[in-house]
Amino acid sequence: MDYKYIEQLIERYWQCETSLEEEEILHLFFQQKDVPAHLLRYKDLFCFEKEEKELKVSDDFEAKVLEKIEKPVVKAKRISISRQIMPFFKAAAVVAIILSLGNAIQKSSLGEENDYNYENYTDTYTDPQVAYDEISSALQDVSEGISKSKVLEDTDTLVSTTPATKELIKE
Amino acid sequence: MSVTFVQLTRHYYREMQQISFRNDILPLKDKLFRLAFRITLDRAEAEDVVQETLIRVWNKKDEWKQLDSVEAFSLTICRNLSIDRSQKKEAQNVEFNEDLHDRVDSSNAIDSMEHKEKMQIIRRLFDNLPEKQRSIMQLRDIEEKSYKEIAEILDITEEQVKVNLFRARKSIRQQYIEIENYGL
């Protein structure tokens, strides 16, 4: 068998002139069992290069790295602890609203009973004449109040119209 | 009208190139680990670096869309963190080589002792290269990256990548042949 091509390749390999493909040919060539004696001394070097590629990290390495890299996610989870408590706050708020609404309903229904129960009303005066006088004096006060405010309103309108009438006179 | 059309197209283009952490970045873990291990020469330290790298890339997720290659970006971060760590370690005067024996035991190949020993010798030669040569050879010969990608990851020119790779390959080859010829 002619090994000229391989010899040439080896020579070019030492000169760093071989391509990656040619170097692959050399690696494959030296991996076979029957390498001619004069090339045998290079076999170990090329086998070494192939064997060193088998070196690998330990098996649990990948898991360790992923654990470290996914740590930020764990941190994000820590922040969300407050978010995890949120439903409890919401539940508490709902309970508080229901309680206060219930209270309000209870109170208002009690109030209605008080307002519209006429039986609870009691007479303030025993003599009808006294009651009539009291009522008429009270009404008198009210009517006086109303007429007073009316007079005030009238004077207000008078005062406000005067400048306008003045202008009219001027013209 | 034309503006909205352009915006729409851009929007859908971005949607199409969605980068997912689980599908696009996490699978880089072994590649990142091998580079970090090559630089720090310490398994635990390397895993730490990869973890930090992935977290940093994750934190920059808003910028993913603007990157040409998230992989190159991740590898750059990984390399810089690894260099930082190994410099700190060097300052503490910790011996790197202590860990080398663990590495050989951890490869569960059923190969012969002789093969294991040979691999260990090459690994030692590899790990004794200067960091830049080590990283470049790792990315080229083990991760099969193009010169362009390596240049981008290390922020140097393609020419510099080639020069460093040439030195690295030559150095390992010469030293290994010497060991093979004259014994340990």
CSV table of C-alpha atoms in Angstrom, one decimal:
chain,number,residue,atom,x,y,z
A,1,MET,CA,0.0,0.0,0.0
A,2,ASP,CA,1.2,3.5,-0.8
A,3,TYR,CA,1.3,5.8,2.1
A,4,LYS,CA,2.7,8.8,0.1
A,5,TYR,CA,-0.5,10.8,0.5
A,6,ILE,CA,-0.5,10.2,4.3
A,7,GLU,CA,3.2,11.0,4.5
A,8,GLN,CA,2.5,14.2,2.6
A,9,LEU,CA,-0.4,15.1,4.9
A,10,ILE,CA,1.8,14.5,8.0
A,11,GLU,CA,4.5,16.7,6.6
A,12,ARG,CA,2.0,19.5,5.8
A,13,TYR,CA,0.4,18.9,9.3
A,14,TRP,CA,3.7,19.8,10.9
A,15,GLN,CA,3.9,22.9,8.8
A,16,CYS,CA,0.3,23.9,9.8
A,17,GLU,CA,-0.8,23.8,6.2
A,18,THR,CA,-3.5,21.1,6.5
A,19,SER,CA,-7.2,21.9,6.5
A,20,LEU,CA,-9.5,20.6,9.2
A,21,GLU,CA,-10.7,17.9,6.7
A,22,GLU,CA,-7.2,16.7,6.1
A,23,GLU,CA,-6.5,16.6,9.8
A,24,GLU,CA,-9.6,14.5,10.2
A,25,ILE,CA,-8.2,12.1,7.6
A,26,LEU,CA,-5.0,11.8,9.6
A,27,HIS,CA,-6.9,11.2,12.8
A,28,LEU,CA,-8.9,8.4,11.1
A,29,PHE,CA,-5.9,6.9,9.5
A,30,PHE,CA,-4.0,6.6,12.8
A,31,GLN,CA,-7.0,5.1,14.6
A,32,GLN,CA,-6.9,1.9,12.5
A,33,LYS,CA,-5.0,-1.1,13.7
A,34,ASP,CA,-2.4,-1.7,11.0
A,35,VAL,CA,-0.3,1.5,10.8
A,36,PRO,CA,3.0,1.0,8.9
A,37,ALA,CA,6.1,0.8,11.1
A,38,HIS,CA,7.7,4.0,9.8
A,39,LEU,CA,4.6,6.0,10.7
A,40,LEU,CA,3.9,4.3,14.0
A,41,ARG,CA,5.8,6.9,16.1
A,42,TYR,CA,3.1,9.5,15.2
A,43,LYS,CA,0.2,7.2,16.0
A,44,ASP,CA,0.3,8.0,19.7
A,45,LEU,CA,0.2,11.8,19.0
A,46,PHE,CA,-2.9,11.5,16.8
A,47,CYS,CA,-4.6,9.0,19.1
A,48,PHE,CA,-3.9,11.3,22.0
A,49,GLU,CA,-5.7,14.2,20.2
A,50,LYS,CA,-8.7,12.0,19.6
A,51,GLU,CA,-8.8,10.6,23.1
A,52,GLU,CA,-8.6,14.0,24.8
A,53,LYS,CA,-11.9,14.8,23.2
A,54,GLU,CA,-13.6,12.2,25.4
A,55,LEU,CA,-13.0,14.3,28.5
A,56,LYS,CA,-16.3,15.4,30.0
A,57,VAL,CA,-17.5,17.3,33.0
A,58,SER,CA,-19.0,15.4,35.9
A,59,ASP,CA,-22.6,14.1,35.5
A,60,ASP,CA,-24.2,16.4,38.1
A,61,PHE,CA,-22.6,19.5,36.5
A,62,GLU,CA,-25.5,20.4,34.3
A,63,ALA,CA,-28.0,20.3,37.1
A,64,LYS,CA,-25.7,22.5,39.3
A,65,VAL,CA,-25.5,25.2,36.6
A,66,LEU,CA,-29.2,25.2,35.9
A,67,GLU,CA,-29.9,25.5,39.6
A,68,LYS,CA,-27.6,28.5,39.8
A,69,ILE,CA,-29.0,30.1,36.6
A,70,GLU,CA,-32.6,29.6,37.7
A,71,LYS,CA,-31.8,31.3,41.0
A,72,PRO,CA,-33.1,34.7,39.8
A,73,VAL,CA,-36.5,33.0,39.3
A,74,VAL,CA,-36.4,31.9,43.0
A,75,LYS,CA,-35.7,35.5,43.9
A,76,ALA,CA,-38.7,36.6,41.9
A,77,LYS,CA,-40.7,34.1,43.9
A,78,ARG,CA,-39.5,35.7,47.1
A,79,ILE,CA,-41.0,39.0,46.0
A,80,SER,CA,-44.3,37.3,45.2
A,81,ILE,CA,-44.6,36.1,48.8
A,82,SER,CA,-46.5,39.4,49.4
A,83,ARG,CA,-48.6,38.4,46.4
A,84,GLN,CA,-49.2,35.1,47.9
A,85,ILE,CA,-50.6,36.8,51.0
A,86,MET,CA,-52.8,39.0,48.9
A,87,PRO,CA,-55.7,36.5,48.6
A,88,PHE,CA,-55.9,36.4,52.4
A,89,PHE,CA,-56.1,40.2,52.5
A,90,LYS,CA,-58.8,40.0,49.8
A,91,ALA,CA,-60.7,37.4,51.8
A,92,ALA,CA,-60.4,39.5,55.0
A,93,ALA,CA,-61.7,42.6,53.0
A,94,VAL,CA,-64.7,40.6,51.7
A,95,VAL,CA,-65.5,39.4,55.2
A,96,ALA,CA,-65.2,43.0,56.5
A,97,ILE,CA,-67.5,44.3,53.8
A,98,ILE,CA,-70.1,41.5,54.4
A,99,LEU,CA,-70.0,42.2,58.2
A,100,SER,CA,-70.4,46.0,57.8
A,101,LEU,CA,-73.2,45.6,55.3
A,102,GLY,CA,-75.0,43.1,57.6
A,103,ASN,CA,-74.6,45.5,60.4
A,104,ALA,CA,-76.0,48.4,58.4
A,105,ILE,CA,-79.0,46.4,57.2
A,106,GLN,CA,-79.7,45.3,60.7
A,107,LYS,CA,-79.5,48.8,62.1
A,108,SER,CA,-81.6,50.4,59.3
A,109,SER,CA,-84.3,47.8,59.7
A,110,LEU,CA,-84.4,48.5,63.5
A,111,GLY,CA,-84.7,52.2,62.8
A,112,GLU,CA,-87.7,51.7,60.5
A,113,GLU,CA,-89.5,49.9,63.2
A,114,ASN,CA,-88.9,52.9,65.5
A,115,ASP,CA,-90.0,55.5,63.0
A,116,TYR,CA,-93.2,54.0,61.8
A,117,ASN,CA,-94.5,52.5,65.0
A,118,TYR,CA,-97.3,55.1,65.8
A,119,GLU,CA,-98.1,53.3,69.0
A,120,ASN,CA,-94.9,54.6,70.4
A,121,TYR,CA,-96.1,58.2,69.9
A,122,THR,CA,-97.3,60.0,73.0
A,123,ASP,CA,-99.4,63.1,73.5
A,124,THR,CA,-97.4,66.2,74.6
A,125,TYR,CA,-100.4,68.3,75.7
A,126,THR,CA,-103.5,67.2,77.6
A,127,ASP,CA,-105.7,70.3,76.9
A,128,PRO,CA,-106.6,70.7,73.2
A,129,GLN,CA,-106.8,74.5,73.6
A,130,VAL,CA,-103.2,74.8,74.8
A,131,ALA,CA,-102.1,72.6,72.0
A,132,TYR,CA,-103.9,74.7,69.5
A,133,ASP,CA,-102.4,77.9,70.9
A,134,GLU,CA,-98.9,76.4,70.8
A,135,ILE,CA,-99.3,75.3,67.2
A,136,SER,CA,-100.7,78.6,66.0
A,137,SER,CA,-97.9,80.6,67.7
A,138,ALA,CA,-95.4,78.2,66.1
A,139,LEU,CA,-97.0,78.7,62.7
A,140,GLN,CA,-97.1,82.5,63.3
A,141,ASP,CA,-93.3,82.4,63.9
A,142,VAL,CA,-92.9,80.5,60.6
A,143,SER,CA,-95.1,82.9,58.6
A,144,GLU,CA,-93.2,85.9,60.1
A,145,GLY,CA,-89.9,84.3,59.1
A,146,ILE,CA,-91.1,83.8,55.5
A,147,SER,CA,-92.5,87.3,55.1
A,148,LYS,CA,-89.3,88.8,56.6
A,149,SER,CA,-87.2,87.0,54.0
A,150,LYS,CA,-89.6,88.0,51.3
A,151,VAL,CA,-89.2,91.7,52.2
A,152,LEU,CA,-85.4,91.3,52.2
A,153,GLU,CA,-85.6,89.7,48.7
A,154,ASP,CA,-87.7,92.6,47.4
A,155,THR,CA,-85.4,95.2,48.7
A,156,ASP,CA,-82.5,93.3,47.2
A,157,THR,CA,-84.1,93.4,43.8
A,158,LEU,CA,-84.9,97.1,44.2
A,159,VAL,CA,-81.3,97.9,45.0
A,160,SER,CA,-80.0,95.8,42.2
A,161,THR,CA,-82.3,97.4,39.6
A,162,THR,CA,-81.5,101.0,40.6
A,163,PRO,CA,-78.3,101.3,38.7
A,164,ALA,CA,-80.0,100.0,35.6
A,165,THR,CA,-82.9,102.5,36.0
A,166,LYS,CA,-80.3,105.3,36.5
A,167,GLU,CA,-78.8,104.4,33.2
A,168,LEU,CA,-82.2,104.4,31.6
A,169,ILE,CA,-82.8,107.9,33.0
A,170,LYS,CA,-79.5,109.1,31.7
A,171,GLU,CA,-80.4,108.0,28.2
B,1,MET,CA,-44.7,51.3,4.9
B,2,SER,CA,-41.2,50.4,4.0
B,3,VAL,CA,-40.0,51.0,7.5
B,4,THR,CA,-42.5,48.7,9.0
B,5,PHE,CA,-41.7,46.0,6.4
B,6,VAL,CA,-38.0,46.3,7.3
B,7,GLN,CA,-38.8,46.1,11.0
B,8,LEU,CA,-41.0,43.1,10.5
B,9,THR,CA,-38.3,41.3,8.5
B,10,ARG,CA,-35.8,42.1,11.2
B,11,HIS,CA,-38.1,40.9,13.9
B,12,TYR,CA,-38.8,37.5,12.2
B,13,TYR,CA,-35.1,37.1,11.4
B,14,ARG,CA,-34.3,37.5,15.1
B,15,GLU,CA,-37.1,35.1,16.0
B,16,MET,CA,-35.6,32.5,13.7
B,17,GLN,CA,-32.2,32.8,15.3
B,18,GLN,CA,-33.5,32.4,18.8
B,19,ILE,CA,-30.6,31.1,21.0
B,20,SER,CA,-31.7,28.9,23.8
B,21,PHE,CA,-29.5,28.3,26.8
B,22,ARG,CA,-30.4,24.7,27.1
B,23,ASN,CA,-30.0,23.9,23.5
B,24,ASP,CA,-27.2,26.1,22.3
B,25,ILE,CA,-25.1,27.1,25.3
B,26,LEU,CA,-25.3,24.3,27.9
B,27,PRO,CA,-24.1,21.7,25.4
B,28,LEU,CA,-20.8,23.6,25.1
B,29,LYS,CA,-20.0,22.5,28.6
B,30,ASP,CA,-17.6,19.7,27.8
B,31,LYS,CA,-15.7,21.8,25.2
B,32,LEU,CA,-15.4,24.6,27.7
B,33,PHE,CA,-14.3,22.2,30.3
B,34,ARG,CA,-11.6,20.7,28.2
B,35,LEU,CA,-10.1,24.1,27.5
B,36,ALA,CA,-10.4,25.2,31.1
B,37,PHE,CA,-8.8,21.9,32.2
B,38,ARG,CA,-6.0,22.4,29.7
B,39,ILE,CA,-5.2,25.8,31.1
B,40,THR,CA,-5.9,25.3,34.8
B,41,LEU,CA,-4.7,21.6,34.9
B,42,ASP,CA,-7.1,21.0,37.8
B,43,ARG,CA,-10.4,19.3,37.3
B,44,ALA,CA,-12.3,21.0,40.1
B,45,GLU,CA,-10.9,24.4,39.1
B,46,ALA,CA,-11.9,23.7,35.5
B,47,GLU,CA,-15.5,22.8,36.4
B,48,ASP,CA,-15.7,26.0,38.5
B,49,VAL,CA,-14.5,28.0,35.5
B,50,VAL,CA,-17.0,26.4,33.2
B,51,GLN,CA,-19.8,27.1,35.7
B,52,GLU,CA,-18.8,30.7,36.0
B,53,THR,CA,-18.4,31.0,32.2
B,54,LEU,CA,-21.9,29.7,31.6
B,55,ILE,CA,-23.4,32.0,34.2
B,56,ARG,CA,-21.6,35.0,32.6
B,57,VAL,CA,-22.8,34.0,29.2
B,58,TRP,CA,-26.3,33.6,30.6
B,59,ASN,CA,-26.2,37.0,32.2
B,60,LYS,CA,-25.3,38.5,28.8
B,61,LYS,CA,-28.3,36.9,27.1
B,62,ASP,CA,-29.5,40.3,25.8
B,63,GLU,CA,-26.3,40.4,23.7
B,64,TRP,CA,-26.5,36.9,22.2
B,65,LYS,CA,-28.2,38.1,19.1
B,66,GLN,CA,-25.5,40.6,18.3
B,67,LEU,CA,-22.7,38.0,18.6
B,68,ASP,CA,-21.3,36.3,15.5
B,69,SER,CA,-20.8,33.2,17.5
B,70,VAL,CA,-21.9,32.5,21.0
B,71,GLU,CA,-19.5,29.5,21.1
B,72,ALA,CA,-16.5,31.7,20.4
B,73,PHE,CA,-17.7,34.2,22.9
B,74,SER,CA,-18.1,31.5,25.6
B,75,LEU,CA,-14.7,30.1,24.8
B,76,THR,CA,-13.1,33.5,25.1
B,77,ILE,CA,-14.7,34.0,28.6
B,78,CYS,CA,-13.7,30.5,29.6
B,79,ARG,CA,-10.0,31.1,28.6
B,80,ASN,CA,-9.8,34.4,30.3
B,81,LEU,CA,-11.3,33.0,33.5
B,82,SER,CA,-9.0,30.0,33.3
B,83,ILE,CA,-5.9,32.2,32.9
B,84,ASP,CA,-7.0,34.3,35.9
B,85,ARG,CA,-7.4,31.2,38.1
B,86,SER,CA,-4.1,29.6,37.1
B,87,GLN,CA,-2.3,32.8,37.7
B,88,LYS,CA,-3.8,33.0,41.2
B,89,LYS,CA,-2.8,29.4,41.8
B,90,GLU,CA,0.7,30.1,40.6
B,91,ALA,CA,0.8,33.0,43.1
B,92,GLN,CA,-0.2,30.5,45.8
B,93,ASN,CA,2.7,28.2,44.7
B,94,VAL,CA,0.4,25.2,44.2
B,95,GLU,CA,1.9,22.4,42.2
B,96,PHE,CA,-0.2,21.6,39.1
B,97,ASN,CA,1.4,18.3,38.5
B,98,GLU,CA,-0.2,16.8,41.6
B,99,ASP,CA,-3.4,16.4,39.8
B,100,LEU,CA,-2.0,14.7,36.8
B,101,HIS,CA,-2.1,11.2,38.2
B,102,ASP,CA,-5.8,11.6,38.9
B,103,ARG,CA,-6.4,12.5,35.3
B,104,VAL,CA,-4.9,9.3,34.0
B,105,ASP,CA,-6.8,7.2,36.4
B,106,SER,CA,-10.1,8.9,35.5
B,107,SER,CA,-9.8,7.8,31.8
B,108,ASN,CA,-11.6,4.5,32.0
B,109,ALA,CA,-10.0,3.1,28.8
B,110,ILE,CA,-9.4,-0.7,28.9
B,111,ASP,CA,-6.2,-0.1,26.9
B,112,SER,CA,-3.0,-1.6,27.9
B,113,MET,CA,-0.8,0.0,30.5
B,114,GLU,CA,1.7,0.9,27.8
B,115,HIS,CA,-0.8,2.8,25.9
B,116,LYS,CA,-1.9,4.6,29.0
B,117,GLU,CA,1.6,5.5,29.8
B,118,LYS,CA,2.2,6.9,26.3
B,119,MET,CA,-0.9,9.0,26.6
B,120,GLN,CA,0.3,10.3,29.9
B,121,ILE,CA,3.6,11.3,28.5
B,122,ILE,CA,2.1,13.2,25.7
B,123,ARG,CA,-0.4,14.8,28.1
B,124,ARG,CA,2.5,16.0,30.2
B,125,LEU,CA,4.4,17.4,27.2
B,126,PHE,CA,1.2,19.1,26.1
B,127,ASP,CA,0.5,20.6,29.5
B,128,ASN,CA,4.0,21.9,29.8
B,129,LEU,CA,3.6,24.1,26.7
B,130,PRO,CA,3.1,27.9,27.3
B,131,GLU,CA,-0.6,28.7,27.8
B,132,LYS,CA,-1.1,30.3,24.4
B,133,GLN,CA,0.3,27.3,22.5
B,134,ARG,CA,-1.6,25.0,24.7
B,135,SER,CA,-4.9,26.7,24.2
B,136,ILE,CA,-4.4,27.0,20.4
B,137,MET,CA,-3.4,23.4,20.1
B,138,GLN,CA,-6.4,22.4,22.2
B,139,LEU,CA,-8.8,24.3,20.0
B,140,ARG,CA,-7.3,23.2,16.8
B,141,ASP,CA,-6.2,19.5,17.3
B,142,ILE,CA,-8.8,18.5,19.8
B,143,GLU,CA,-11.8,20.7,19.3
B,144,GLU,CA,-11.1,21.0,15.5
B,145,LYS,CA,-11.7,24.8,15.2
B,146,SER,CA,-10.7,26.8,12.2
B,147,TYR,CA,-7.8,29.3,12.3
B,148,LYS,CA,-10.3,32.1,12.0
B,149,GLU,CA,-12.3,30.9,15.0
B,150,ILE,CA,-9.2,30.4,17.1
B,151,ALA,CA,-8.0,33.9,16.2
B,152,GLU,CA,-11.4,35.3,17.2
B,153,ILE,CA,-11.4,33.4,20.5
B,154,LEU,CA,-7.9,34.5,21.5
B,155,ASP,CA,-8.2,37.9,19.9
B,156,ILE,CA,-5.0,37.5,17.9
B,157,THR,CA,-4.3,37.3,14.1
B,158,GLU,CA,-4.6,34.0,12.2
B,159,GLU,CA,-0.9,34.3,11.4
B,160,GLN,CA,-0.1,34.3,15.2
B,161,VAL,CA,-2.4,31.3,15.6
B,162,LYS,CA,-0.4,29.4,13.0
B,163,VAL,CA,3.0,30.4,14.4
B,164,ASN,CA,2.0,29.3,17.9
B,165,LEU,CA,0.4,26.1,16.6
B,166,PHE,CA,3.5,25.3,14.6
B,167,ARG,CA,5.7,25.7,17.7
B,168,ALA,CA,3.4,23.6,19.8
B,169,ARG,CA,3.2,20.7,17.4
B,170,LYS,CA,6.9,20.8,16.7
B,171,SER,CA,7.8,20.9,20.4
B,172,ILE,CA,5.6,18.0,21.3
B,173,ARG,CA,6.7,15.9,18.3
B,174,GLN,CA,10.4,16.5,19.0
B,175,GLN,CA,10.2,15.8,22.7
B,176,TYR,CA,8.0,12.7,22.2
B,177,ILE,CA,10.3,11.2,19.6
B,178,GLU,CA,13.3,11.9,21.9
B,179,ILE,CA,11.6,10.1,24.7
B,180,GLU,CA,10.6,7.2,22.4
B,181,ASN,CA,14.1,6.9,21.1
B,182,TYR,CA,16.1,7.2,24.3
B,183,GLY,CA,13.6,6.1,26.9
B,184,LEU,CA,12.4,8.1,29.9
